[in-house]
mmCIF file of C-alpha atoms in Angstrom:
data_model
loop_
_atom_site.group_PDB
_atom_site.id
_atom_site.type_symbol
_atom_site.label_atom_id
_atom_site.label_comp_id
_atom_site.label_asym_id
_atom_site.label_seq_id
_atom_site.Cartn_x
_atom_site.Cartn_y
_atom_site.Cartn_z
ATOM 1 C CA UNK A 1409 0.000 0.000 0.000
ATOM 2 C CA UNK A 1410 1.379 3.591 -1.161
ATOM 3 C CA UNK A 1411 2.471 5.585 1.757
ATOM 4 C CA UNK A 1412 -0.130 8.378 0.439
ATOM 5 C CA UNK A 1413 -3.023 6.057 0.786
ATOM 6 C CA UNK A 1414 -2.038 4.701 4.496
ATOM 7 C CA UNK A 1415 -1.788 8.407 5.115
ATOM 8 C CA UNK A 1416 -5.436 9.098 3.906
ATOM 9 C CA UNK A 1417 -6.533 5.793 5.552
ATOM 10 C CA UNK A 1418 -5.531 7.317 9.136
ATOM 11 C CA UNK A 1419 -6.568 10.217 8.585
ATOM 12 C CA UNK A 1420 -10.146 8.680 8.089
ATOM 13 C CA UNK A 1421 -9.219 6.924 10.838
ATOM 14 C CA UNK A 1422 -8.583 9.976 13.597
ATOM 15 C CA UNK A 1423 -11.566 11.616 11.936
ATOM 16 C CA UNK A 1424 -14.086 9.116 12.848
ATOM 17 C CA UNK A 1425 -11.940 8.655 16.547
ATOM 18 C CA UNK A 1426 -11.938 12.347 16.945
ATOM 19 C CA UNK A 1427 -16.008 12.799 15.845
ATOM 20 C CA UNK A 1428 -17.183 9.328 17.958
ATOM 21 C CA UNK A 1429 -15.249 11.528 21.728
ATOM 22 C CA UNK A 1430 -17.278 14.169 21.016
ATOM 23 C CA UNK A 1431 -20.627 12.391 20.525
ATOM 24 C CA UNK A 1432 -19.824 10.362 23.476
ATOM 25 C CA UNK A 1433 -17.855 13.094 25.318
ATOM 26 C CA UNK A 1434 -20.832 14.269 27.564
ATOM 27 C CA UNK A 1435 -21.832 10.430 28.910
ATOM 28 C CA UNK A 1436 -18.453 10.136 30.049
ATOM 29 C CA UNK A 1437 -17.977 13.174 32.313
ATOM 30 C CA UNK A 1438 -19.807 16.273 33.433
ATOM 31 C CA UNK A 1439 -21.479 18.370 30.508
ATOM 32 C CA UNK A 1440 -20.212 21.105 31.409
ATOM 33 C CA UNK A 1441 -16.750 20.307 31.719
ATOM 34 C CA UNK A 1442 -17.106 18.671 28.456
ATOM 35 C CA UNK A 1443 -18.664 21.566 26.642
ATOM 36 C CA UNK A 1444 -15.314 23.457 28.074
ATOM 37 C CA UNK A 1445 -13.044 20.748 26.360
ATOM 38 C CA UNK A 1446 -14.300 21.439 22.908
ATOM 39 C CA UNK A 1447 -14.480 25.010 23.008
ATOM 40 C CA UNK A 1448 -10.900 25.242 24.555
ATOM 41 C CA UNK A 1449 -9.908 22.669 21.277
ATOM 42 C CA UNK A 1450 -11.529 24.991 18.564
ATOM 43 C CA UNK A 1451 -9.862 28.120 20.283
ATOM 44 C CA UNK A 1452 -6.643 26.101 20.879
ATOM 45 C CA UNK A 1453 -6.638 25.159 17.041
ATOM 46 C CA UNK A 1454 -7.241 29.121 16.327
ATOM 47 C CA UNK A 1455 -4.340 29.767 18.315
ATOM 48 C CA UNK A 1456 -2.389 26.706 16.558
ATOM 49 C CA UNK A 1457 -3.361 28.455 13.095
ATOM 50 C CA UNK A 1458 -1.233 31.668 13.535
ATOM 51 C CA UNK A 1459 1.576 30.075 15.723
ATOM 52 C CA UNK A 1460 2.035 26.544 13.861
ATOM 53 C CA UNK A 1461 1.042 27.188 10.856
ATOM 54 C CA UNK A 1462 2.304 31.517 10.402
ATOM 55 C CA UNK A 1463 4.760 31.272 12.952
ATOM 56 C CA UNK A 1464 3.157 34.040 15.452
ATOM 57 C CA UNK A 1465 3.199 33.960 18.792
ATOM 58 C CA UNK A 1466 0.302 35.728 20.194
ATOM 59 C CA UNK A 1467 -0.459 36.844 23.658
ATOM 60 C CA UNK A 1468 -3.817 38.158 22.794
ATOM 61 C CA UNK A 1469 -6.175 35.855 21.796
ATOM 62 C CA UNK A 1470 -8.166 36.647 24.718
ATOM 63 C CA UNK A 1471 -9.435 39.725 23.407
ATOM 64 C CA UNK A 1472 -11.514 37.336 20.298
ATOM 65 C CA UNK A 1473 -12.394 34.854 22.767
ATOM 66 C CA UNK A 1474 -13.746 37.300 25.592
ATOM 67 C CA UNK A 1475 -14.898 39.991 22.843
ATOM 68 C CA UNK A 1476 -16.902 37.612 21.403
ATOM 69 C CA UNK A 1477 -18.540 36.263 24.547
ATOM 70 C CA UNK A 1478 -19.594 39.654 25.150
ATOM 71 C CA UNK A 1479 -20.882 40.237 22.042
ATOM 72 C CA UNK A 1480 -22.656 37.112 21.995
ATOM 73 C CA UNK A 1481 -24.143 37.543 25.162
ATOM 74 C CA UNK A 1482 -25.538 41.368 24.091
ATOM 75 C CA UNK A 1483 -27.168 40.068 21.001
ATOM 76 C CA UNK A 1484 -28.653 37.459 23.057
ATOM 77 C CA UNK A 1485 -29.554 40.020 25.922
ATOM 78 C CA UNK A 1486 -30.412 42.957 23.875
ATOM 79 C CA UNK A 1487 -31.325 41.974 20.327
ATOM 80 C CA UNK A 1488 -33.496 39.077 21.239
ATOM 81 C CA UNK A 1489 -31.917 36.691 18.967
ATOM 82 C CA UNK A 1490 -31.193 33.287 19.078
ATOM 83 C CA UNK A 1491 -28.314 31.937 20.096
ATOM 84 C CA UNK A 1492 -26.793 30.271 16.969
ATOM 85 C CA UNK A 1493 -27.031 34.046 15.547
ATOM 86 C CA UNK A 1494 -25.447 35.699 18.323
ATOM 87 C CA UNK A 1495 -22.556 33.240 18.005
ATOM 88 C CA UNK A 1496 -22.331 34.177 14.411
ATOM 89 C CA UNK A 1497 -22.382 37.829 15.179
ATOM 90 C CA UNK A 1498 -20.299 37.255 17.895
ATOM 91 C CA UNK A 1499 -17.495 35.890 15.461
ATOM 92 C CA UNK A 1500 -18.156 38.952 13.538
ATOM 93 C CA UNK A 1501 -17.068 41.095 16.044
ATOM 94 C CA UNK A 1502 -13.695 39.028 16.390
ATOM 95 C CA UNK A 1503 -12.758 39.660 13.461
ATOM 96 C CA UNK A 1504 -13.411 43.043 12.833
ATOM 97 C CA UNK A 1505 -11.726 43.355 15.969
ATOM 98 C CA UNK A 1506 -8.327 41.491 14.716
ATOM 99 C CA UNK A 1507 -8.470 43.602 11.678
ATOM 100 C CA UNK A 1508 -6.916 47.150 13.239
ATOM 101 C CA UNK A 1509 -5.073 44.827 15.940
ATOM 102 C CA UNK A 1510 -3.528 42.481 13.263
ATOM 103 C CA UNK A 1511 -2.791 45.553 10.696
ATOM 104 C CA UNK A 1512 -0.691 47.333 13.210
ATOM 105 C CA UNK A 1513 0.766 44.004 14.546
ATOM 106 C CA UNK A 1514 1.689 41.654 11.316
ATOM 107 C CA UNK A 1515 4.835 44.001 10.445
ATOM 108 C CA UNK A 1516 6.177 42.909 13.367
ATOM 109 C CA UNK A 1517 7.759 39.384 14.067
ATOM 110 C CA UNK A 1518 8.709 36.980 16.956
ATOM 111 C CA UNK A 1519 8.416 38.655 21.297
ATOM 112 C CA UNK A 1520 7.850 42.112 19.270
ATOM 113 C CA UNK A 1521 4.697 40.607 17.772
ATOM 114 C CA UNK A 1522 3.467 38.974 21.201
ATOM 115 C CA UNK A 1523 3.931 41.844 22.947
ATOM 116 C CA UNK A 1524 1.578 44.062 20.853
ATOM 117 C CA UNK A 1525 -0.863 41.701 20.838
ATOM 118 C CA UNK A 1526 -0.992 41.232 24.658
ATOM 119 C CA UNK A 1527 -1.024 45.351 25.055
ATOM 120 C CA UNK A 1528 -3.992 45.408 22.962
ATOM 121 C CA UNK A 1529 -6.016 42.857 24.414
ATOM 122 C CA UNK A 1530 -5.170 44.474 27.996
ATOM 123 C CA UNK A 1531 -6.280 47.590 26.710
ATOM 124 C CA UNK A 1532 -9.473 45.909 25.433
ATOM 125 C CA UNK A 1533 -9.919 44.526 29.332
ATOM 126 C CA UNK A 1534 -9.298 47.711 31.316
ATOM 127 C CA UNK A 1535 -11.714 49.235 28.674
ATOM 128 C CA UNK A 1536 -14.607 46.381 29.309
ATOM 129 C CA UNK A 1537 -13.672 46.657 32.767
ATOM 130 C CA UNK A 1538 -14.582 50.527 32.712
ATOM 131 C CA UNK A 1539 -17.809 50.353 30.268
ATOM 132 C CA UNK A 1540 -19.863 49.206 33.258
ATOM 133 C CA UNK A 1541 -23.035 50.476 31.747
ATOM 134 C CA UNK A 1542 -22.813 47.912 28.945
ATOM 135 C CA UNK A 1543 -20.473 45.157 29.996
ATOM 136 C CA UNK A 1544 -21.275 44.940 34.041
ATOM 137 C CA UNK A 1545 -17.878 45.883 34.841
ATOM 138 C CA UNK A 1546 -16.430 43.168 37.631
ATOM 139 C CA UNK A 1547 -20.036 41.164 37.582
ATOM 140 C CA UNK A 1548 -20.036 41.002 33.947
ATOM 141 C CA UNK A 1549 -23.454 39.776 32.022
ATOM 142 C CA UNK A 1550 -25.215 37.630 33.716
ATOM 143 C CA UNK A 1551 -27.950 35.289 32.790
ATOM 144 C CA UNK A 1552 -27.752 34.962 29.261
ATOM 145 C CA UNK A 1553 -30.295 32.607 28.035
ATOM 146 C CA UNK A 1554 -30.016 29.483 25.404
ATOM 147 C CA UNK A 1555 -33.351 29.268 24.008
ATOM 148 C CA UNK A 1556 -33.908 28.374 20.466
ATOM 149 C CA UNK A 1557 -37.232 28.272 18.909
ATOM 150 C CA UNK A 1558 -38.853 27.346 21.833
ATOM 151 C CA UNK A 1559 -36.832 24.810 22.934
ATOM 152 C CA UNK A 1560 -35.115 24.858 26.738
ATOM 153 C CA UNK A 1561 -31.618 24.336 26.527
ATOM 154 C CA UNK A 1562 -31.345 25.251 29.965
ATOM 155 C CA UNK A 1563 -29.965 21.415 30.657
ATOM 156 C CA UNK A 1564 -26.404 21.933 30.015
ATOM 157 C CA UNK A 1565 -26.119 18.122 28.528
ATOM 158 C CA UNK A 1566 -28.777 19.120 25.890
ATOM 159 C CA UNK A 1567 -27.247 22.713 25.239
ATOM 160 C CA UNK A 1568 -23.975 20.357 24.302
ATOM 161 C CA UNK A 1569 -25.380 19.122 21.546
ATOM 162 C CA UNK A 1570 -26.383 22.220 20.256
ATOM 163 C CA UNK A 1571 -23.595 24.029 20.457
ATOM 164 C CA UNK A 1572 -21.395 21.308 19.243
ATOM 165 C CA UNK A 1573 -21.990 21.549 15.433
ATOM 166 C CA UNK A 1574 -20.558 25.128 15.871
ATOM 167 C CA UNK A 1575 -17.716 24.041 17.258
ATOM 168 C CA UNK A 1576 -17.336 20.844 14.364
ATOM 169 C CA UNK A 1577 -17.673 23.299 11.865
ATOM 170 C CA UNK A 1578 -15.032 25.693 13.238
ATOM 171 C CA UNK A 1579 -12.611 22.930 13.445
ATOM 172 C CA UNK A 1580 -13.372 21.817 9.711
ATOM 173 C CA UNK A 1581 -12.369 25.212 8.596
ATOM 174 C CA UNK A 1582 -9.415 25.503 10.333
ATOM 175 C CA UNK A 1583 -8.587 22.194 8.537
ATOM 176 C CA UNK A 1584 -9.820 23.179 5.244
ATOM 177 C CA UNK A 1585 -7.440 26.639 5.768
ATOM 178 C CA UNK A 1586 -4.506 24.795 6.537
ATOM 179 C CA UNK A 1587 -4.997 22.519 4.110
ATOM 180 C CA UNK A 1588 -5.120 24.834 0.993
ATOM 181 C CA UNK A 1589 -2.909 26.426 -0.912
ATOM 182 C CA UNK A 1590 -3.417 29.658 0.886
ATOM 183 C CA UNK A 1591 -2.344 27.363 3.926
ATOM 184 C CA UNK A 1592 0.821 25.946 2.198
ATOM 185 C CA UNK A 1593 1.392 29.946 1.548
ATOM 186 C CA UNK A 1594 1.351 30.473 4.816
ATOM 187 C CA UNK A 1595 4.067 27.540 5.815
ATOM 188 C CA UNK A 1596 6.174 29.264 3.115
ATOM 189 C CA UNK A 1597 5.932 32.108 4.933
ATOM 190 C CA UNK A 1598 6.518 30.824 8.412
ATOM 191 C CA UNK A 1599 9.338 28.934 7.332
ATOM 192 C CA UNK A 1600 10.843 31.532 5.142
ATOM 193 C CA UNK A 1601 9.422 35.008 4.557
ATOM 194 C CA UNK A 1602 11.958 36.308 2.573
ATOM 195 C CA UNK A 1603 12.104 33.669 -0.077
ATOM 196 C CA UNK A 1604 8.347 34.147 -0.209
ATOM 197 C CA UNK A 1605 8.238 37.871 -0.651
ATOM 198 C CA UNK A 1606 10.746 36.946 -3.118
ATOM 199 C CA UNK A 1607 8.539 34.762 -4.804
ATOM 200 C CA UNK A 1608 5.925 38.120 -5.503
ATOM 201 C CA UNK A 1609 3.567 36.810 -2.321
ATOM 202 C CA UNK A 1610 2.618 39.611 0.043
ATOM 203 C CA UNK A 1611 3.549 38.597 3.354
ATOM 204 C CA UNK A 1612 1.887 41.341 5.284
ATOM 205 C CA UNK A 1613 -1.524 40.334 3.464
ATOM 206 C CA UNK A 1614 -1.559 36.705 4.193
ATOM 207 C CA UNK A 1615 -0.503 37.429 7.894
ATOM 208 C CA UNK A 1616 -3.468 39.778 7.934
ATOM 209 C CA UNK A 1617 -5.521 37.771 6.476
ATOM 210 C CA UNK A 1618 -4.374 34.324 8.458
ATOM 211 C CA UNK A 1619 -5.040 36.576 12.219
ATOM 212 C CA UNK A 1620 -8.258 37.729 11.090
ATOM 213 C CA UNK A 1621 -9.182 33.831 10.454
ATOM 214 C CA UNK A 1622 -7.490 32.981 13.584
ATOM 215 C CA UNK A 1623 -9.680 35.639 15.362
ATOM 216 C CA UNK A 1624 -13.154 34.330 13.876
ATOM 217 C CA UNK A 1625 -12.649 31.147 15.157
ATOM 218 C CA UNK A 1626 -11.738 31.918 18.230
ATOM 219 C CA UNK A 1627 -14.693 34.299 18.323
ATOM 220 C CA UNK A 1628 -16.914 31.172 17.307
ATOM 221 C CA UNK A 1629 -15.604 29.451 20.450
ATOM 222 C CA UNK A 1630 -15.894 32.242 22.784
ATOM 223 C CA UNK A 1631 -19.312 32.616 21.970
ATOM 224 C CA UNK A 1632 -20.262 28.946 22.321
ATOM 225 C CA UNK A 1633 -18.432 29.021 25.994
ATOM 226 C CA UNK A 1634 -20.445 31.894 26.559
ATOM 227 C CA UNK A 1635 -24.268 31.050 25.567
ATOM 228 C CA UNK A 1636 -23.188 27.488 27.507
ATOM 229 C CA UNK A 1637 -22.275 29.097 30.934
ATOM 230 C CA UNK A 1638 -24.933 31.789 30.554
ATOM 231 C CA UNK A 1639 -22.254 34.662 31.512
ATOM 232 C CA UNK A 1640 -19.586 36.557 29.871
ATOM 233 C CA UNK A 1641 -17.059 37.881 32.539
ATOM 234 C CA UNK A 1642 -13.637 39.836 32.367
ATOM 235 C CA UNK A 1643 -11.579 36.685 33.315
ATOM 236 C CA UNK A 1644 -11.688 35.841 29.625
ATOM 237 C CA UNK A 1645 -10.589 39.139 28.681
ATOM 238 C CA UNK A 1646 -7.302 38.463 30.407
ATOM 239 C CA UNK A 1647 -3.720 37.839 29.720
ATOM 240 C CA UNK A 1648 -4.013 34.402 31.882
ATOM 241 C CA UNK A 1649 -6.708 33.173 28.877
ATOM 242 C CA UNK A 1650 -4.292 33.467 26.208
ATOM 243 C CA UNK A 1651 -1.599 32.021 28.125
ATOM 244 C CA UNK A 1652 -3.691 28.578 29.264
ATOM 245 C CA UNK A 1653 -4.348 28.495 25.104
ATOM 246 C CA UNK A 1654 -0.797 28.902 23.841
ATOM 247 C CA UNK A 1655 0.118 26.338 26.856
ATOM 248 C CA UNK A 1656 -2.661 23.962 25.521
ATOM 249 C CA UNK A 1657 -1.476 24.160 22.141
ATOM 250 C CA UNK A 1658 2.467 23.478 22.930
ATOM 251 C CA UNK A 1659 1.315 20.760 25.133
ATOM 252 C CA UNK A 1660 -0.503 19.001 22.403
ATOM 253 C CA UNK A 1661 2.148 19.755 19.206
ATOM 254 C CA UNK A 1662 2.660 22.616 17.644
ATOM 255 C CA UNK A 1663 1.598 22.691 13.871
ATOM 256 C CA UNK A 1664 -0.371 19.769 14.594
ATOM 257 C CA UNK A 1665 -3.584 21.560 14.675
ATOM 258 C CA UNK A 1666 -5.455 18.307 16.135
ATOM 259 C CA UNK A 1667 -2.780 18.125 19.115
ATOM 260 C CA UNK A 1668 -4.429 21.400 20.870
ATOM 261 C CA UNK A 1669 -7.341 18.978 21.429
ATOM 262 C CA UNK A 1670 -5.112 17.198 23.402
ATOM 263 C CA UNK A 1671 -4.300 19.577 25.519
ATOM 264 C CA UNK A 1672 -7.284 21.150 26.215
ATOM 265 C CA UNK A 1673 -8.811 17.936 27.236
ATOM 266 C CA UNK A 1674 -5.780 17.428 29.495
ATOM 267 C CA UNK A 1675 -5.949 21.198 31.019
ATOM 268 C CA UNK A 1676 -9.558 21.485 31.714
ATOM 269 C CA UNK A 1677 -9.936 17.932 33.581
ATOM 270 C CA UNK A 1678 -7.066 18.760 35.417
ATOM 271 C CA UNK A 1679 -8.291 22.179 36.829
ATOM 272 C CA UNK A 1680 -11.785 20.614 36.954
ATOM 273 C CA UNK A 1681 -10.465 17.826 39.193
ATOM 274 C CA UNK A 1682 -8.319 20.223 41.326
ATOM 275 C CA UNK A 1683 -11.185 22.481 42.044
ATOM 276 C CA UNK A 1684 -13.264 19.690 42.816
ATOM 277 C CA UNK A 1685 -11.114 18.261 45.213
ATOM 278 C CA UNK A 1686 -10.355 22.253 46.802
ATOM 279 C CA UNK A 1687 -6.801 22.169 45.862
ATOM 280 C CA UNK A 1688 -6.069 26.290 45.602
ATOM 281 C CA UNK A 1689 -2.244 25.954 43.763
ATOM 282 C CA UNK A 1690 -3.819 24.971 40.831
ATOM 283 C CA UNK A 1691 -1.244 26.938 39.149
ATOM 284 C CA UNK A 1692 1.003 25.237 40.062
ATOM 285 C CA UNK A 1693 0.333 21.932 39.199
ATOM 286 C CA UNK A 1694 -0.706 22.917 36.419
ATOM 287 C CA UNK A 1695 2.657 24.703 35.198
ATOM 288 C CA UNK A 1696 4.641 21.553 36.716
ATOM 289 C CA UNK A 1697 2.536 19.379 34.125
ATOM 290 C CA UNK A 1698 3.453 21.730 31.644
ATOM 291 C CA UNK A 1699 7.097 21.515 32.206
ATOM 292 C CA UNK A 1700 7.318 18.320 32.441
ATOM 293 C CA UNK A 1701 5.857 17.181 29.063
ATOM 294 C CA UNK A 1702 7.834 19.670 27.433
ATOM 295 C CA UNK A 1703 10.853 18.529 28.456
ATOM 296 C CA UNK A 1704 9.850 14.778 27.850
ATOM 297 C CA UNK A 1705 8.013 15.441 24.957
ATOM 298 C CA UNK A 1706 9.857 18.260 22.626
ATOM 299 C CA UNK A 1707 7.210 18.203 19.758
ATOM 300 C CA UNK A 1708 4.596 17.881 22.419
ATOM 301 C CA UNK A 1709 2.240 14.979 23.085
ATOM 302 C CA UNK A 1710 0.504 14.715 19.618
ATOM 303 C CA UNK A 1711 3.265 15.677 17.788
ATOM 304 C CA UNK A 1712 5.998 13.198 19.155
ATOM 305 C CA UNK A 1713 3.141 10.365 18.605
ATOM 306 C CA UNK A 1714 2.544 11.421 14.768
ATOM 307 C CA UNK A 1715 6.439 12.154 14.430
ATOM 308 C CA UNK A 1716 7.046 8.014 16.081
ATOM 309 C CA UNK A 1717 4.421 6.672 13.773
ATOM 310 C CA UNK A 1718 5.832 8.843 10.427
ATOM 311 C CA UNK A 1719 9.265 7.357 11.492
ATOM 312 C CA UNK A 1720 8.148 3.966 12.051
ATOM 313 C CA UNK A 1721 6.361 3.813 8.987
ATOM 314 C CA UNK A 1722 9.693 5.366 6.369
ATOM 315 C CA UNK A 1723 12.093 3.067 8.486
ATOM 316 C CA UNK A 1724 12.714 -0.388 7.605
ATOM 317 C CA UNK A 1725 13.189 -3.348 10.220
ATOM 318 C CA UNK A 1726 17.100 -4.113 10.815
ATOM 319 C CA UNK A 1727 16.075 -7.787 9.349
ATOM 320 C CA UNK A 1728 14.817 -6.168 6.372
ATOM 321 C CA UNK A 1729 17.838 -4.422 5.879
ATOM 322 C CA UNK A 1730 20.096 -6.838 6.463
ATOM 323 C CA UNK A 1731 18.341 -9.457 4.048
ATOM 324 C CA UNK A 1732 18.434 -6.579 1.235
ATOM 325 C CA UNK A 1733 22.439 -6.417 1.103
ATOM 326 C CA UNK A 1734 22.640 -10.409 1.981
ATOM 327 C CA UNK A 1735 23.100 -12.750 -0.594
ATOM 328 C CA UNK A 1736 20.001 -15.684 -1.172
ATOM 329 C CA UNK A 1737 20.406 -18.653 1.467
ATOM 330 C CA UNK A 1738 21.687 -21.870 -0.957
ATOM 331 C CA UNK A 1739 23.195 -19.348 -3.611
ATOM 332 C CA UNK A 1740 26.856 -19.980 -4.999
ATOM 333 C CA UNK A 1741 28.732 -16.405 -3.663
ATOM 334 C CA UNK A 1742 30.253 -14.311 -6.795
ATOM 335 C CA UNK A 1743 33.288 -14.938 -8.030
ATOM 336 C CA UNK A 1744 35.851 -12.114 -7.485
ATOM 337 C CA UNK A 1745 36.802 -9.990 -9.934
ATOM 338 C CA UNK A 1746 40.056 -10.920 -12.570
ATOM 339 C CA UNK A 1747 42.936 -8.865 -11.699
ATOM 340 C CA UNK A 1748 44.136 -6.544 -14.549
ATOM 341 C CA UNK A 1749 46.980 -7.769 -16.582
ATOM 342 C CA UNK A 1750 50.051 -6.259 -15.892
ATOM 343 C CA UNK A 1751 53.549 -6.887 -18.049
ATOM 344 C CA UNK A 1752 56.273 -7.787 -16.353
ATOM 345 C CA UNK A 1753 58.542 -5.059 -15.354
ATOM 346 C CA UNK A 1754 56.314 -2.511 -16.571
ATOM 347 C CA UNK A 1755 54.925 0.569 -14.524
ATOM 348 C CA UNK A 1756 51.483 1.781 -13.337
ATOM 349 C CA UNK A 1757 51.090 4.343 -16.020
ATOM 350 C CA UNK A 1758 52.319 1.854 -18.626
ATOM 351 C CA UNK A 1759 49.735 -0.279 -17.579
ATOM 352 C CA UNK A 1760 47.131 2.129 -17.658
ATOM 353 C CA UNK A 1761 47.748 3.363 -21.121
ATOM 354 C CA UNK A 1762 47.500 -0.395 -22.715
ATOM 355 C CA UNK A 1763 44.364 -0.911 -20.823
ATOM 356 C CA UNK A 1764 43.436 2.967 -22.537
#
């Protein structure tokens, strides 16, 4: 079988794997917690799209994910809608939001980049923080409701379901992008920006372009988290939010785009069980996880399992190997080579020049 079509087979494979723990996700632990897990994935695989995939690092993601949920929640509070609209205008907001952000931040590169991003989403906190009139200030809204056409969502196991295809859908685009050629673009450009540039692509655009993406989904997930709690508060307005998602998405692999799944799933059951129990340093278990798979784990979790199975698969056995440069078993060995005639008394060169 071709490498390609193992490749596709496993794919098919983790697709179906990946689709089944969703379905199932909600029977196997608390609804709520699960709802968490997949809207941490979707914003983890936002995050994954600028930093694996464009090579930015950014600190602010928590003003899409928190401007969003208080979007959402206005529409839903305000406007009357349902909530499968709010989420959509919600989304809306993020990335009109990322466009002035991500124009004054994509000519910049590497901690400059970071840093810019995390200055605007703190300025987007103090300023939600301040608008009490609209946003609640400290208490934030409150109360947001999930109805849709009648129907109570109000059980947070039913409510999963419904916010799940958003969530599905939000993780097939950022497949799709990555998976285009506008995606290969951007690996060109992550990997190197001058050549590309060089090649007549404009750099700046696609960056723009790839944060503005990045933003929407992360907006779509933000509003999801928020319609499912029923409150959109300051917490994920700040700098601690985009930290947890860039540590969820080096935990599971960079570039791996499925790997920030991973470590959401691993992140959110392990504050959820801390809490639970009343631990209070759940910093610091947390960040003593962290270290510890990344220094046992350099491509992180889902990337050092897809980099052991890509090398397992291109590397032959030893017995293989050995049998290709052995000779049959029961065959007569080759005879060596006849030596070149040589006269008697002759030199090298002589030699050489008969054989010429």
């Amino acid at each position: 079988m071709s490498r390609l079509a193992r490749s596709g087979r496993g794919g098919m494979v983790l697709l179906v794997a990946g689709l089944v723990a969703a379905l199932v996700l909600p029977w196997l632990i608390y609804p709520p917690v699960a709802l968490d897990i997949v809207c941490w994935a979707l914003f983890a695989a936002a995050v994954d799209l600028l930093l694996g995939f464009t090579g930015l690092l950014s600190f602010g993601h928590a003003a899409f994910w928190g401007g969003s949920a208080y979007a959402t929640g206005l529409i839903v509070l305000h406007g009357g809608l349902p909530f499968p609209v709010a989420i959509i205008g919600g989304a809306a907001f993020a990335a009109l939001l990322a466009l002035p952000i991500g124009y004054l931040s994509v000519r910049l590169t590497g901690i400059y980049f970071a840093m810019v991003t995390l200055a605007f989403a703190q300025m987007l906190y103090f300023l939600a923080n301040q608008w009490r009139g609209v946003t609640g200030g400290e208490n934030g809204l409150q109360g947001i409701p999930r109805d849709l056409l009648g129907l109570d969502l109000n059980d947070p196991f039913y409510f999963y379901y419904a916010g799940l295809p958003f969530v599905l859908l939000g993780l097939a685009a950022a497949w799709r992008i990555v998976r285009s050629p506008f995606g290969r673009v951007l690996v060109s450009i992550r990997d190197n920006p001058s050549r590309a540039r060089a090649l007549g692509y404009p750099v700046e655009r696609y960056r723009l372009l790839a944060f503005v993406l990045s933003a929407a989904l992360a907006g779509v997930a933000g509003g999801v988290f928020a319609i499912g709690h029923g409150f959109a508060s300051l917490d994920g307005l700040y700098w601690t939010t985009s930290g947890q998602v860039v540590m969820m998405v080096i935990l599971g692999g960079i570039g791996t785009l499925w790997g920030g799944a991973i470590g959401a799933a691993i992140v959110v059951q392990l504050q959820d069980f801390l809490a639970t129990a009343g631990f209070e340093g759940i910093g610091i278990v947390t960040g003593t996880i962290f270290i510890v798979i990344v220094l046992l784990f350099r491509r992180g979790i889902w990337g050092t399992v897809r980099h052991l199975i890509a090398t397992r698969r291109t590397t032959p056995p030893l017995s293989s190997a050995a049998d290709a440069g052995a000779a049959p078993a029961g065959s007569p060995e080759p005879a060596p080579a006849p030596a070149s005639p040589r006269p008697a008394g002759g030199s090298p060169d002589a030699a050489a020049g008969e054989r010429c």
